[in-house]
Coordinates of C-alpha atoms in Angstrom, one line a residue:
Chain P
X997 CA 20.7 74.5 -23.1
X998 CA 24.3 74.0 -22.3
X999 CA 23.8 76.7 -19.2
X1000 CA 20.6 74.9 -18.3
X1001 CA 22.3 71.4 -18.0
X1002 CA 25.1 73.2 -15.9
X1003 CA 22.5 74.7 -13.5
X1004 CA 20.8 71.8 -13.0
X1005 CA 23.7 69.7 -12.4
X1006 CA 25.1 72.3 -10.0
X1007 CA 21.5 72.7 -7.7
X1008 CA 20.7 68.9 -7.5
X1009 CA 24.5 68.5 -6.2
X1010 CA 24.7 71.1 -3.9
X1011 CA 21.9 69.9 -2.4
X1012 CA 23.7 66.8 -1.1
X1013 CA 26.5 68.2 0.3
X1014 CA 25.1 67.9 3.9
X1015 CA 26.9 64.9 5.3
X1016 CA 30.3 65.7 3.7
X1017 CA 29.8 69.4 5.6
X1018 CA 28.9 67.4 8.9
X1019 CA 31.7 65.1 8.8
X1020 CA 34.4 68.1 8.0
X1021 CA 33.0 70.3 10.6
X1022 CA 33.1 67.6 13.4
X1023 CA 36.7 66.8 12.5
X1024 CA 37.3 70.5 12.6
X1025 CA 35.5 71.0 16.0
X1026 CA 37.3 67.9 17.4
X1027 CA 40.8 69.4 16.0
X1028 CA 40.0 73.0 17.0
X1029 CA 40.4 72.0 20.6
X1030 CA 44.0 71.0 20.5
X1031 CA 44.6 73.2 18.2
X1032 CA 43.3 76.4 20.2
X1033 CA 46.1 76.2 22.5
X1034 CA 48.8 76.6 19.5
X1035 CA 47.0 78.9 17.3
X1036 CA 47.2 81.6 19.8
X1037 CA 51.3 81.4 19.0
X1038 CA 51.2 80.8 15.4
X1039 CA 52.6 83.5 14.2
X1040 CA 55.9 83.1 12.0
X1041 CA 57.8 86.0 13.8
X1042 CA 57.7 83.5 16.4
X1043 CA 60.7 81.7 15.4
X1044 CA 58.5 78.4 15.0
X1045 CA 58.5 76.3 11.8
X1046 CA 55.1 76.9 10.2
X1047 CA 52.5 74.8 11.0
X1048 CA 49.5 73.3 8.8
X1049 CA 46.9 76.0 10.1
X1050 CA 48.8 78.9 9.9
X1051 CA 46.7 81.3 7.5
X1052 CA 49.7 82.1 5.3
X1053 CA 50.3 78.1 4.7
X1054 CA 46.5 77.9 4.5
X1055 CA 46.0 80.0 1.7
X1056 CA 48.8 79.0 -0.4
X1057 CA 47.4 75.4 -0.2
X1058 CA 43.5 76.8 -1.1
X1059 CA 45.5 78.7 -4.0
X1060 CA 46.8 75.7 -5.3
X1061 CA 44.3 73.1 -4.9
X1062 CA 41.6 74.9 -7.7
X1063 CA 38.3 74.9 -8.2
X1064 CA 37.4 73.0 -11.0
X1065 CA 33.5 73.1 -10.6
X1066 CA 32.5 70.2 -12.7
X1067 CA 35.2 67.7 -10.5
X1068 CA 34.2 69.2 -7.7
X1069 CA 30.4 68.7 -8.4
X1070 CA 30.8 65.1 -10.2
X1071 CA 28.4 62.6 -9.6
X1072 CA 28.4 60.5 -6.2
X1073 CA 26.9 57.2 -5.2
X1074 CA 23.5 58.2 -3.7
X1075 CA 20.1 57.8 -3.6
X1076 CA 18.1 58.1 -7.2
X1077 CA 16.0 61.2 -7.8
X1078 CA 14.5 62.8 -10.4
X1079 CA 16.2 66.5 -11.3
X1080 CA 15.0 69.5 -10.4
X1081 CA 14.1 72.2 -13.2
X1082 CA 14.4 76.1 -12.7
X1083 CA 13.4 79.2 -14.7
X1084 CA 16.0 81.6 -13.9
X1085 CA 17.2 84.7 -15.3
X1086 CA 20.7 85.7 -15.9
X1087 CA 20.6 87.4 -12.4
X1088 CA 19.4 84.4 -10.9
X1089 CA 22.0 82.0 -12.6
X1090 CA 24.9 84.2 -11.3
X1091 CA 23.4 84.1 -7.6
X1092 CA 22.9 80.5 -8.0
X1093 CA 26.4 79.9 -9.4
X1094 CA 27.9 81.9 -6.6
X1095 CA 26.1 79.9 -4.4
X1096 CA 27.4 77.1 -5.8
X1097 CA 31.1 78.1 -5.9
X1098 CA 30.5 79.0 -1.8
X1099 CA 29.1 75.3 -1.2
X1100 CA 32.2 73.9 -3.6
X1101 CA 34.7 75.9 -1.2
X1102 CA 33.1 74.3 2.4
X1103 CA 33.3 70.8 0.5
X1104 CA 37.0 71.9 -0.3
X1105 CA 38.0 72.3 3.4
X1106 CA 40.9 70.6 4.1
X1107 CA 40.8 68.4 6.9
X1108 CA 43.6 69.0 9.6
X1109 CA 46.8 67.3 9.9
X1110 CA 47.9 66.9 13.3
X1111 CA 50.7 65.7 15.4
X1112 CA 50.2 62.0 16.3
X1113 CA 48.6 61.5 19.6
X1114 CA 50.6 60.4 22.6
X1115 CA 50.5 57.1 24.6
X1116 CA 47.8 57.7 27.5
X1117 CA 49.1 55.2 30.2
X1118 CA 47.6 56.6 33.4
X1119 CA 47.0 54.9 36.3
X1120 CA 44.6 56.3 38.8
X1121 CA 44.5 53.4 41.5
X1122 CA 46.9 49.7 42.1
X1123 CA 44.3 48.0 44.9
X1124 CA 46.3 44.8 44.8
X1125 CA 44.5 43.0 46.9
X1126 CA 41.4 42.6 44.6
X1127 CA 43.6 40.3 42.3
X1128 CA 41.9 37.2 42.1
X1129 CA 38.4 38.5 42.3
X1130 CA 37.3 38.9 38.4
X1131 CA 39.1 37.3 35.3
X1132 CA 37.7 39.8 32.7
X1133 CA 38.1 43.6 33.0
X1134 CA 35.4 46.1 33.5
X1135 CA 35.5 49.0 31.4
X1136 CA 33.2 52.2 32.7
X1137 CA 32.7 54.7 30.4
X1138 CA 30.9 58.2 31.3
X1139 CA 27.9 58.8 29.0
X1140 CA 27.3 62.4 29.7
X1141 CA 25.8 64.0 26.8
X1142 CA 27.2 67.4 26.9
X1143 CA 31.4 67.1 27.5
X1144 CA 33.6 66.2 24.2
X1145 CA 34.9 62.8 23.6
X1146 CA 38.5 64.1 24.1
X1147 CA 37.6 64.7 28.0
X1148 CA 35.2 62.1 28.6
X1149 CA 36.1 59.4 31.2
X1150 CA 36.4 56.1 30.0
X1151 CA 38.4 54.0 32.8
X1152 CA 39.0 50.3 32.9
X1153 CA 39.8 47.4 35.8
X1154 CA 42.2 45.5 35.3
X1155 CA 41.8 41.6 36.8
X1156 CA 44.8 42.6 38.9
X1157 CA 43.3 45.5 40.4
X1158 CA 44.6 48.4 39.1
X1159 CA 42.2 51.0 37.5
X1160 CA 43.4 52.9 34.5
X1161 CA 42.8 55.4 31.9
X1162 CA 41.8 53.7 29.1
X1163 CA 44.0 53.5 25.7
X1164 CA 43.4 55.4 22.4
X1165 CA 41.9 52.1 20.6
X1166 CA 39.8 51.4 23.3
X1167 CA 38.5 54.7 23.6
X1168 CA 37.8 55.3 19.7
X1169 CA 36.1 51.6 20.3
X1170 CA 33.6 52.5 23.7
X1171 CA 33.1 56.1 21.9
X1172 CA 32.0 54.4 18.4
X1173 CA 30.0 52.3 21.2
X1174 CA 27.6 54.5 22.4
X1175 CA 27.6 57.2 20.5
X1176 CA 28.1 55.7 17.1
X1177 CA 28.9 58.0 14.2
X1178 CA 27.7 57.6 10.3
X1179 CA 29.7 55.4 8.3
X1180 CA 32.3 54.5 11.2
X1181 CA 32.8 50.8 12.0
X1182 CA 33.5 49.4 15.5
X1183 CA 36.7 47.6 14.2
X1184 CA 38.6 49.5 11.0
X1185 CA 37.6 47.6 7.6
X1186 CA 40.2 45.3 6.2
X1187 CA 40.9 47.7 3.2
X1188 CA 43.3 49.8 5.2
X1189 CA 45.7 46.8 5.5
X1190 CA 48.6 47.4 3.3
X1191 CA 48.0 44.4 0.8
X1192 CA 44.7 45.9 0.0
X1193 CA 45.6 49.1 0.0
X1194 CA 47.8 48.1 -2.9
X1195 CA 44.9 47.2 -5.4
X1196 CA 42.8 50.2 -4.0
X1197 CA 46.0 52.5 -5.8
X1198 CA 46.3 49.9 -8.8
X1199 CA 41.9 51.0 -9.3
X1200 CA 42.8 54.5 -9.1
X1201 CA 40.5 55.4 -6.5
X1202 CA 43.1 57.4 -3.8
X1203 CA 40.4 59.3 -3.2
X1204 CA 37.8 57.5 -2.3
X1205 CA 40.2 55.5 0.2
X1206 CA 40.9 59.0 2.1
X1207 CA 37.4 59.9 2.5
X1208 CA 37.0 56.7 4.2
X1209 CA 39.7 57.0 6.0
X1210 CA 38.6 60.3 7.2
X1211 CA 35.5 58.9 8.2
X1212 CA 36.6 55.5 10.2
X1213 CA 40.1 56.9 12.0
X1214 CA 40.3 60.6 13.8
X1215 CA 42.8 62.9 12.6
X1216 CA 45.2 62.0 15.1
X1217 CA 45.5 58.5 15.3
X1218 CA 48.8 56.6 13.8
X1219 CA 46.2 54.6 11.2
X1220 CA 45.1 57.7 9.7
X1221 CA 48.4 59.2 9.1
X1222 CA 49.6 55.7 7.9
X1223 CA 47.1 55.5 5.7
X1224 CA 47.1 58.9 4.3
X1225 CA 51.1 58.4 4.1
X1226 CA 51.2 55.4 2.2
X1227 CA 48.5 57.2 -0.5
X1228 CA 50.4 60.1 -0.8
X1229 CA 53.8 57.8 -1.3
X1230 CA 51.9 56.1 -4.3
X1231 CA 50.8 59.1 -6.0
X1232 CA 54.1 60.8 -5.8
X1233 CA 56.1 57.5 -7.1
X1234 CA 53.4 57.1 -10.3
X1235 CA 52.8 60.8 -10.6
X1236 CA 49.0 60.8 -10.3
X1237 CA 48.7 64.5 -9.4
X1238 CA 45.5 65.2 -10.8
X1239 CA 44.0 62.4 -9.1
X1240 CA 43.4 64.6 -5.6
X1241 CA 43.5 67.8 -7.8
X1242 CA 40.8 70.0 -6.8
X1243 CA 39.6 68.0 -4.2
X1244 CA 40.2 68.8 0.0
X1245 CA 43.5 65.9 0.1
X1246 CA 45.2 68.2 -2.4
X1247 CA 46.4 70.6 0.2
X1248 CA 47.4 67.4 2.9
X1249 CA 49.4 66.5 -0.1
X1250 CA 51.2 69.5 -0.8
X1251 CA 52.4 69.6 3.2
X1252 CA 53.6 66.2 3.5
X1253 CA 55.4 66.5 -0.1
X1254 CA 57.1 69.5 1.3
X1255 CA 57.7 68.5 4.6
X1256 CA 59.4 65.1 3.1
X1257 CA 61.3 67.3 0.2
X1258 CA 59.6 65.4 -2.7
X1259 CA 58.2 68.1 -4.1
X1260 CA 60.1 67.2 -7.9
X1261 CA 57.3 65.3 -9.5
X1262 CA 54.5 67.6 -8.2
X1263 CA 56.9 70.3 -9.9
X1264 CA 57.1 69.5 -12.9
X1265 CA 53.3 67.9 -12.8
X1266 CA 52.1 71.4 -12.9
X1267 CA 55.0 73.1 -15.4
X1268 CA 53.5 70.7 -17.8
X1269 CA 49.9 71.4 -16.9
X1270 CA 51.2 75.3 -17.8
X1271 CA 50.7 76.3 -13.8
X1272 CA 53.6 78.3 -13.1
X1273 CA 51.6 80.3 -10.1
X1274 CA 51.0 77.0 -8.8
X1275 CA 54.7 76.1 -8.8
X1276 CA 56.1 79.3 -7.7
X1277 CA 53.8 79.0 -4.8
X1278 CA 54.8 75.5 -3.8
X1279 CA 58.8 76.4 -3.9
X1280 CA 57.5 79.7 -1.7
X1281 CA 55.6 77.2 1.0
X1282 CA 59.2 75.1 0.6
X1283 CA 61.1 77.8 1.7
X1284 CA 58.6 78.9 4.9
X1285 CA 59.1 75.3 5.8
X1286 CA 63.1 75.1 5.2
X1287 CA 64.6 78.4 5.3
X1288 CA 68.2 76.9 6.2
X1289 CA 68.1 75.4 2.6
X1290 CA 70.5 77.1 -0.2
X1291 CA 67.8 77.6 -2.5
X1292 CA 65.9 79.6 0.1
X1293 CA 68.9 81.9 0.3
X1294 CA 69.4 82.4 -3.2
X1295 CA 66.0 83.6 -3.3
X1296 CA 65.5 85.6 -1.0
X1297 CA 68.8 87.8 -2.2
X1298 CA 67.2 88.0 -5.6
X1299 CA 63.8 88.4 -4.4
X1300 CA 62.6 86.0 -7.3
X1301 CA 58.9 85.9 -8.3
X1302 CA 57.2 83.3 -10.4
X1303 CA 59.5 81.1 -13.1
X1304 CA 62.8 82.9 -11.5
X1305 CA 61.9 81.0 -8.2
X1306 CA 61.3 77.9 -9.7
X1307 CA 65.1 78.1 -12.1
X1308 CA 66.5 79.1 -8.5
X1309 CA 65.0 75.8 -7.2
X1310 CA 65.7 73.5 -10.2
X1311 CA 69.3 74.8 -9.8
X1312 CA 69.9 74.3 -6.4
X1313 CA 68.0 71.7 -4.3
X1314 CA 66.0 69.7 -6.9
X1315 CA 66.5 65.7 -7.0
X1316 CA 65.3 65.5 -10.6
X1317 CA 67.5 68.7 -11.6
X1318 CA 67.5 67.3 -15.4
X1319 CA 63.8 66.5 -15.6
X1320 CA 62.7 70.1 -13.8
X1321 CA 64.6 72.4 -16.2
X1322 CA 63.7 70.4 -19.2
X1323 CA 59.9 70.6 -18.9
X1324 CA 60.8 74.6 -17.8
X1325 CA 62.2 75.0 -21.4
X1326 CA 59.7 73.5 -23.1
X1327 CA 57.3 75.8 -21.5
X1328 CA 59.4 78.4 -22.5
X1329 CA 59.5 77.4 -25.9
X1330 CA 55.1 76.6 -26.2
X1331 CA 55.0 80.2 -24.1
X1332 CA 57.1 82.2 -26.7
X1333 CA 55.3 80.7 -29.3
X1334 CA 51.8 81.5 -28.6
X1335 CA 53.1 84.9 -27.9
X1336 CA 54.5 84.6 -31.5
X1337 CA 51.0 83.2 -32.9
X1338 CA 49.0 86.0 -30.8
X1339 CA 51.3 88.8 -32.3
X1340 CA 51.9 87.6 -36.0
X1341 CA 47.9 87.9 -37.0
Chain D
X969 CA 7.0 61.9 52.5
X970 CA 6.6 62.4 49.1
X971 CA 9.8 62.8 47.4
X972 CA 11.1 66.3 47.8
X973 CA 10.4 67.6 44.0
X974 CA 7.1 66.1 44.0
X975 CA 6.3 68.8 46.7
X976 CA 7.9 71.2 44.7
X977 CA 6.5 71.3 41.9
X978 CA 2.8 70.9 43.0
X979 CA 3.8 74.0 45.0
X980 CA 4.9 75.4 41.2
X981 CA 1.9 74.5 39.9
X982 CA -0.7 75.4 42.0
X983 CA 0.7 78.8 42.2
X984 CA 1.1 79.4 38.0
X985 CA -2.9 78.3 37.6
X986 CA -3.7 80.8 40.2
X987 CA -2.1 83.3 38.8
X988 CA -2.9 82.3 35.3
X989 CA 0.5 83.2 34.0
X990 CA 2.1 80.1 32.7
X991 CA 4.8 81.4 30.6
X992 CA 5.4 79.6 27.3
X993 CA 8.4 78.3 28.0
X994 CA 8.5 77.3 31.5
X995 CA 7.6 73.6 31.3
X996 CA 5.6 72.1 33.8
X997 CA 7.0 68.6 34.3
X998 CA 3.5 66.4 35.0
X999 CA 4.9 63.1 34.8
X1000 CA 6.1 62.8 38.5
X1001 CA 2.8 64.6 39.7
X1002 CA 0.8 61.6 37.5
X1003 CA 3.0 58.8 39.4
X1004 CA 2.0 56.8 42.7
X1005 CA 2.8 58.4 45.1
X1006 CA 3.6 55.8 47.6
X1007 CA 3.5 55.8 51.3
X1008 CA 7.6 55.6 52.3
X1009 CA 8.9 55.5 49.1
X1010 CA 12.0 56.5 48.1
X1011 CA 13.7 56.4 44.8
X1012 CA 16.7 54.0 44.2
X1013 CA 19.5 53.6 41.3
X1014 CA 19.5 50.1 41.2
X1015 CA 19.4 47.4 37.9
X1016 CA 16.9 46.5 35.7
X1017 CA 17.3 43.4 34.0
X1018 CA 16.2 42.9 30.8
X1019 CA 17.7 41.0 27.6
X1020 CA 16.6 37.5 26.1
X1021 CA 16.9 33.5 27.5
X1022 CA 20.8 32.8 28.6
X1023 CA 21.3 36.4 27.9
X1024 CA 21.2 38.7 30.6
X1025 CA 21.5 42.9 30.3
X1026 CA 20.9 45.4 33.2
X1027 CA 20.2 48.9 33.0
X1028 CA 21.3 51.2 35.5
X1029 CA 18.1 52.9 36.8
X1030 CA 16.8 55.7 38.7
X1031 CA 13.2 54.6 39.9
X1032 CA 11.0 54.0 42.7
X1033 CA 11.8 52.1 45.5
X1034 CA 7.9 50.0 45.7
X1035 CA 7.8 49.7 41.6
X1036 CA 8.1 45.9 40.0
X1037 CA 12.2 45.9 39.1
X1038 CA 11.8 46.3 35.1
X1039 CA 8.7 48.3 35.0
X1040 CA 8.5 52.1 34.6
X1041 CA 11.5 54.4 35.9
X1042 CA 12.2 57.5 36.3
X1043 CA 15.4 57.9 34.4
X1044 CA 18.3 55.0 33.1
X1045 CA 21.1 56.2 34.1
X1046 CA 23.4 53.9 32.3
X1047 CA 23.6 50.1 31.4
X1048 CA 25.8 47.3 32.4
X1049 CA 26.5 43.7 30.2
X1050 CA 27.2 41.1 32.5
X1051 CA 28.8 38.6 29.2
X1052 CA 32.5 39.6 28.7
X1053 CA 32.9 40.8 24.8
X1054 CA 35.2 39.7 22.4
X1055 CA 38.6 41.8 23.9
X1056 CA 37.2 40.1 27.4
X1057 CA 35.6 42.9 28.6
X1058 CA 32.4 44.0 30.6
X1059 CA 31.0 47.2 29.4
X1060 CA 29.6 49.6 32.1
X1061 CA 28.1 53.0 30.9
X1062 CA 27.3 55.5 33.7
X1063 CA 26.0 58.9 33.2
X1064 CA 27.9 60.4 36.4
X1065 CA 26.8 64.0 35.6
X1066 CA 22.9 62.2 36.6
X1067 CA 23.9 59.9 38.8
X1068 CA 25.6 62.7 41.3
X1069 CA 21.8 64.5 40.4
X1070 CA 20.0 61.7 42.1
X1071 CA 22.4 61.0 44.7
X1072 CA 21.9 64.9 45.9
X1073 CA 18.6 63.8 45.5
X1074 CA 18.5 61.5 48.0
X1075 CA 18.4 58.2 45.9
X1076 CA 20.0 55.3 47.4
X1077 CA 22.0 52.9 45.3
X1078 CA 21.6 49.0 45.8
X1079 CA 24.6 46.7 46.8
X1080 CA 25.1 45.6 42.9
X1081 CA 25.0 49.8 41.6
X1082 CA 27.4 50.5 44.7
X1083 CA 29.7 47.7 44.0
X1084 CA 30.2 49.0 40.1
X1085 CA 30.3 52.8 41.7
X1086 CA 33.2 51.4 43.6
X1087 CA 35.0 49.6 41.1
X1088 CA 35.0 52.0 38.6
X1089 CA 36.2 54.7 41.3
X1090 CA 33.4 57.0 41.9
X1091 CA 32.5 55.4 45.3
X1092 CA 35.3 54.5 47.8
X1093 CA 35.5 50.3 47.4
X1094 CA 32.0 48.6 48.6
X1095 CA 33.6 46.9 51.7
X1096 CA 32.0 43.4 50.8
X1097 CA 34.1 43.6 47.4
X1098 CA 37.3 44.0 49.9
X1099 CA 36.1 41.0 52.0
X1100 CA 36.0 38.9 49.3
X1101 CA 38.7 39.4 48.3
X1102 CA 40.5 39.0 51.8
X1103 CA 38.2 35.5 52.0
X1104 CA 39.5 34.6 48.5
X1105 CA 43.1 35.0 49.6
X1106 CA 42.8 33.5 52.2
X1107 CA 41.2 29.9 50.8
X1108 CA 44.0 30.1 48.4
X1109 CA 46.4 30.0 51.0
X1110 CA 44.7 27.6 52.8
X1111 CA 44.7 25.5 49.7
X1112 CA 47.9 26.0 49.3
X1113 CA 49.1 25.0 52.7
X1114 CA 47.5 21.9 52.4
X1115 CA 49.0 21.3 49.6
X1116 CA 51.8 21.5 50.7
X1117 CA 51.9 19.4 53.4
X1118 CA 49.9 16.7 51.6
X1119 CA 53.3 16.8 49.3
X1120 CA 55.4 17.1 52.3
X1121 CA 53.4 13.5 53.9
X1122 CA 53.4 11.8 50.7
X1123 CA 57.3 12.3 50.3
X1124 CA 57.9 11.1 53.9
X1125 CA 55.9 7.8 52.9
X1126 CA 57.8 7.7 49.7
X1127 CA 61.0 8.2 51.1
X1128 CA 60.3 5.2 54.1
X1129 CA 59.5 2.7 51.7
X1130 CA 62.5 3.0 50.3
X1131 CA 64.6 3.0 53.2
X1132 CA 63.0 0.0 54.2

């Protein structure tokens, strides 16, 4: 019964997975093209500090962020229908489980973090004699179907004459115009202010504020990565790490905790969650990131694996020294014992 | 003269039903065979106004030259709001890749279509948008002088009263 309930719960949910897919694989498409030009020199021989899509960085991050099925497949908000019902044989269930783990790993994508997006202050013509004519500005956007919205034309007039490129605000805005996307809102919702963002963290629901995030902003612009900045902060000062665990912000997490050096709480998070692989992994994507650091030498002259690294770290370059090696001996101590437990019977 | 791929395509036509090989996927585009063909016509990219009471809205058009102006076109090219929004703006959308189409074509735009070409920077300026401009400056200044010299007398009178 118990395997029926999972099966069931597992095909009516993968069935409504579609727009989630969409929405990742447009924000991949649209990242894939400034990306393309980078990824060709991504490797880390290259003497460059790793980057977000490097594969190495890419799999430690899938590595750590799980797959717990049943959070991955929880119920969401939609539309009332009754559940469907299959007969299925053992064979069947394990297709329709791998299936399902395949659909879990596409929802899991992570969505890219990029560089934020420069000023565009282009000016194509100054025809100052026109100044005078108009008192509003005309803004002429190219509706082409077929060219990206990166390299569409979208040029204003200014009442003084000058013609210029449009700016990244009013681009996203004439884009969202007329060619409006699912869920995206002409002007941003007032829940990504920061006052509201604070009683958004005090309900818990980080999550849900960086799926709409990654809906209304692109991946680019300097709301998005303010947003996504200020959650992050919060869950690393209250320590809600299972919060985006096994969900696609998990990995987004992980990079900016590294890249800020906050990686303490997260640490011993997952010591106390017994998920030393996990943690070992972490301190290994710290050191790709700062190899300059002590603890990165230490290690690499003892070629530490697993709980070594993570003594190395806790000795070296950890903020919360105290707290790190105390939650390591207490796994010690609950690891020795179950080995005792195991062994004594 | 019929427009050119009017003749065209009868010619396409004609020749597939007398060979009896219409190909399933070569599509035989009937609409501009079904239309009037009218004696001198010529198709235009002009503005079709449409909208409520008070509230104008134009779309940018490719149609025949002889049909009413809001009736049946060939293609809309575009649309253009003549009521500045609330960031005091006047949104133009032009599909260029269609409206070069058309042009090559042989369409001719109307003064309104060319004066937005221009001002977005497709066409050179209309010349009429530079004239008034010029005419604009130049009542200004004219304003201005006067102006002045109405200032200029009225500080003279000023000034004899009370010398006197």
């Amino acid at each position: 019964m118990a395997a029926f309930r999972v099966t069931r719960c597992l095909i009516r949910d993968s069935a409504r997975l579609r727009n989630v897919e969409q929405k990742s694989a447009v924000v991949f498409r649209c990242a894939r093209r400034t990306l393309s030009s980078e990824s060709a020199n991504n490797s880390p021989t290259d003497g460059r500090s790793p980057q977000f899509s490097d594969e190495e960085v890419q799999n430690i991050l899938t590595k750590i962020t799980g797959l717990d099925l049943q959070k991955a497949f929880r119920p969401v908000k939609q539309e009332l229908k009754p559940p469907t019902y299959r007969l299925m044989t053992d064979a069947q269930l394990a297709e329709a489980t791998q299936k399902a783990i395949q659909v879990a790993k596409e929802r899991l994508k992570m969505p890219p973090v990029l560089s934020e997006r420069k000023l565009i202050d282009d000016v194509l013509a100054e025809d100052k004699f026109l100044e005078g004519l108009e008192t509003v500005k005309y803004v002429f956007t190219d509706i082409t179907y077929n060219i990206p919205h990166r390299e569409r034309f979208i040029v204003i007039r200014e009442p003084d004459g000058t013609l210029r490129k449009a700016t990244w605000e009013e681009r996203d805005r004439m884009v969202q115009l007329y060619f409006p996307r699912e869920g995206r809102r002409l002007t941003p919702p007032p829940v990504f202010k920061e006052e509201n963002l604070k009683v958004v963290f005090l309900q818990d629901r980080h999550e849900d504020i960086l799926d709409l995030c990654l809906v209304q902003f692109e991946p680019d612009s300097p709301d998005y990565r303010r947003v996504h900045n200020l959650t992050y902060e919060d869950i690393d000062k209250h320590g809600k790490y299972d919060l985006p665990c096994s969900t696609r912000h998990f990995g987004g997490m992980v990079w900016y905790l590294v890249n800020g050096k906050k990686i303490d709480g997260l640490l011993i998070d997952m010591i106390q969650r017994d998920l030393i692989q996990d943690a070992a992994s972490v301190i290994h994507l710290y050191h790709m990131l700062h190899p300059q650091g002590s603890a990165a030498k230490e290690a690499g002259e003892q070629q530490a694996q697993g709980i070594d690294l993570v003594k190395i770290f806790a000795r070296t370059e950890s903020q919360k020294a105290g707290y790190v090696e105390l939650a390591l001996q207490a796994y010690q101590e609950t690891s020795t014992e179950r080995s005792a437990q195991s062994s004594s019977p | 003269m019929a427009a050119p791929e009017a003749i065209e395509l009868t010619r396409l036509v004609y020749s597939d039903v007398l060979n009896f090989n219409l190909a399933k996927d070569t599509m035989v585009h009937l609409s501009s065979l079904l239309l009037k063909h009218y004696h001198g016509g010529h198709v235009v990219i002009r503005l079709a106004l449409g909208g409520c009471t008070n509230r104008p809205f134009y779309r940018i058009v490719a149609a025949y030259n002889k049909r009413a102006r809001d009736s049946k076109h060939i293609e809309q090219l575009g649309s253009f709001d003549p009521l500045p929004n609330l960031y005091n703006e006047k949104l133009v959308s032009l599909n260029f890749q269609r409206i070069k189409y058309w042009i090559a074509c042989g369409a001719h735009p109307t003064k309104p279509v060319a004066k937005l070409l221009g001002l977005s920077g497709f066409f050179p300026l209309y010349p009429m948008t530079v004239t008034k401009a010029e005419r604009l400056r130049k009542t200004v200044a004219q304003k201005e002088a006067l102006g002045a010299s109405e200032e200029g007398s009225e500080e003279a009178s000023e000034s004899k009263p009370e010398t006197a």
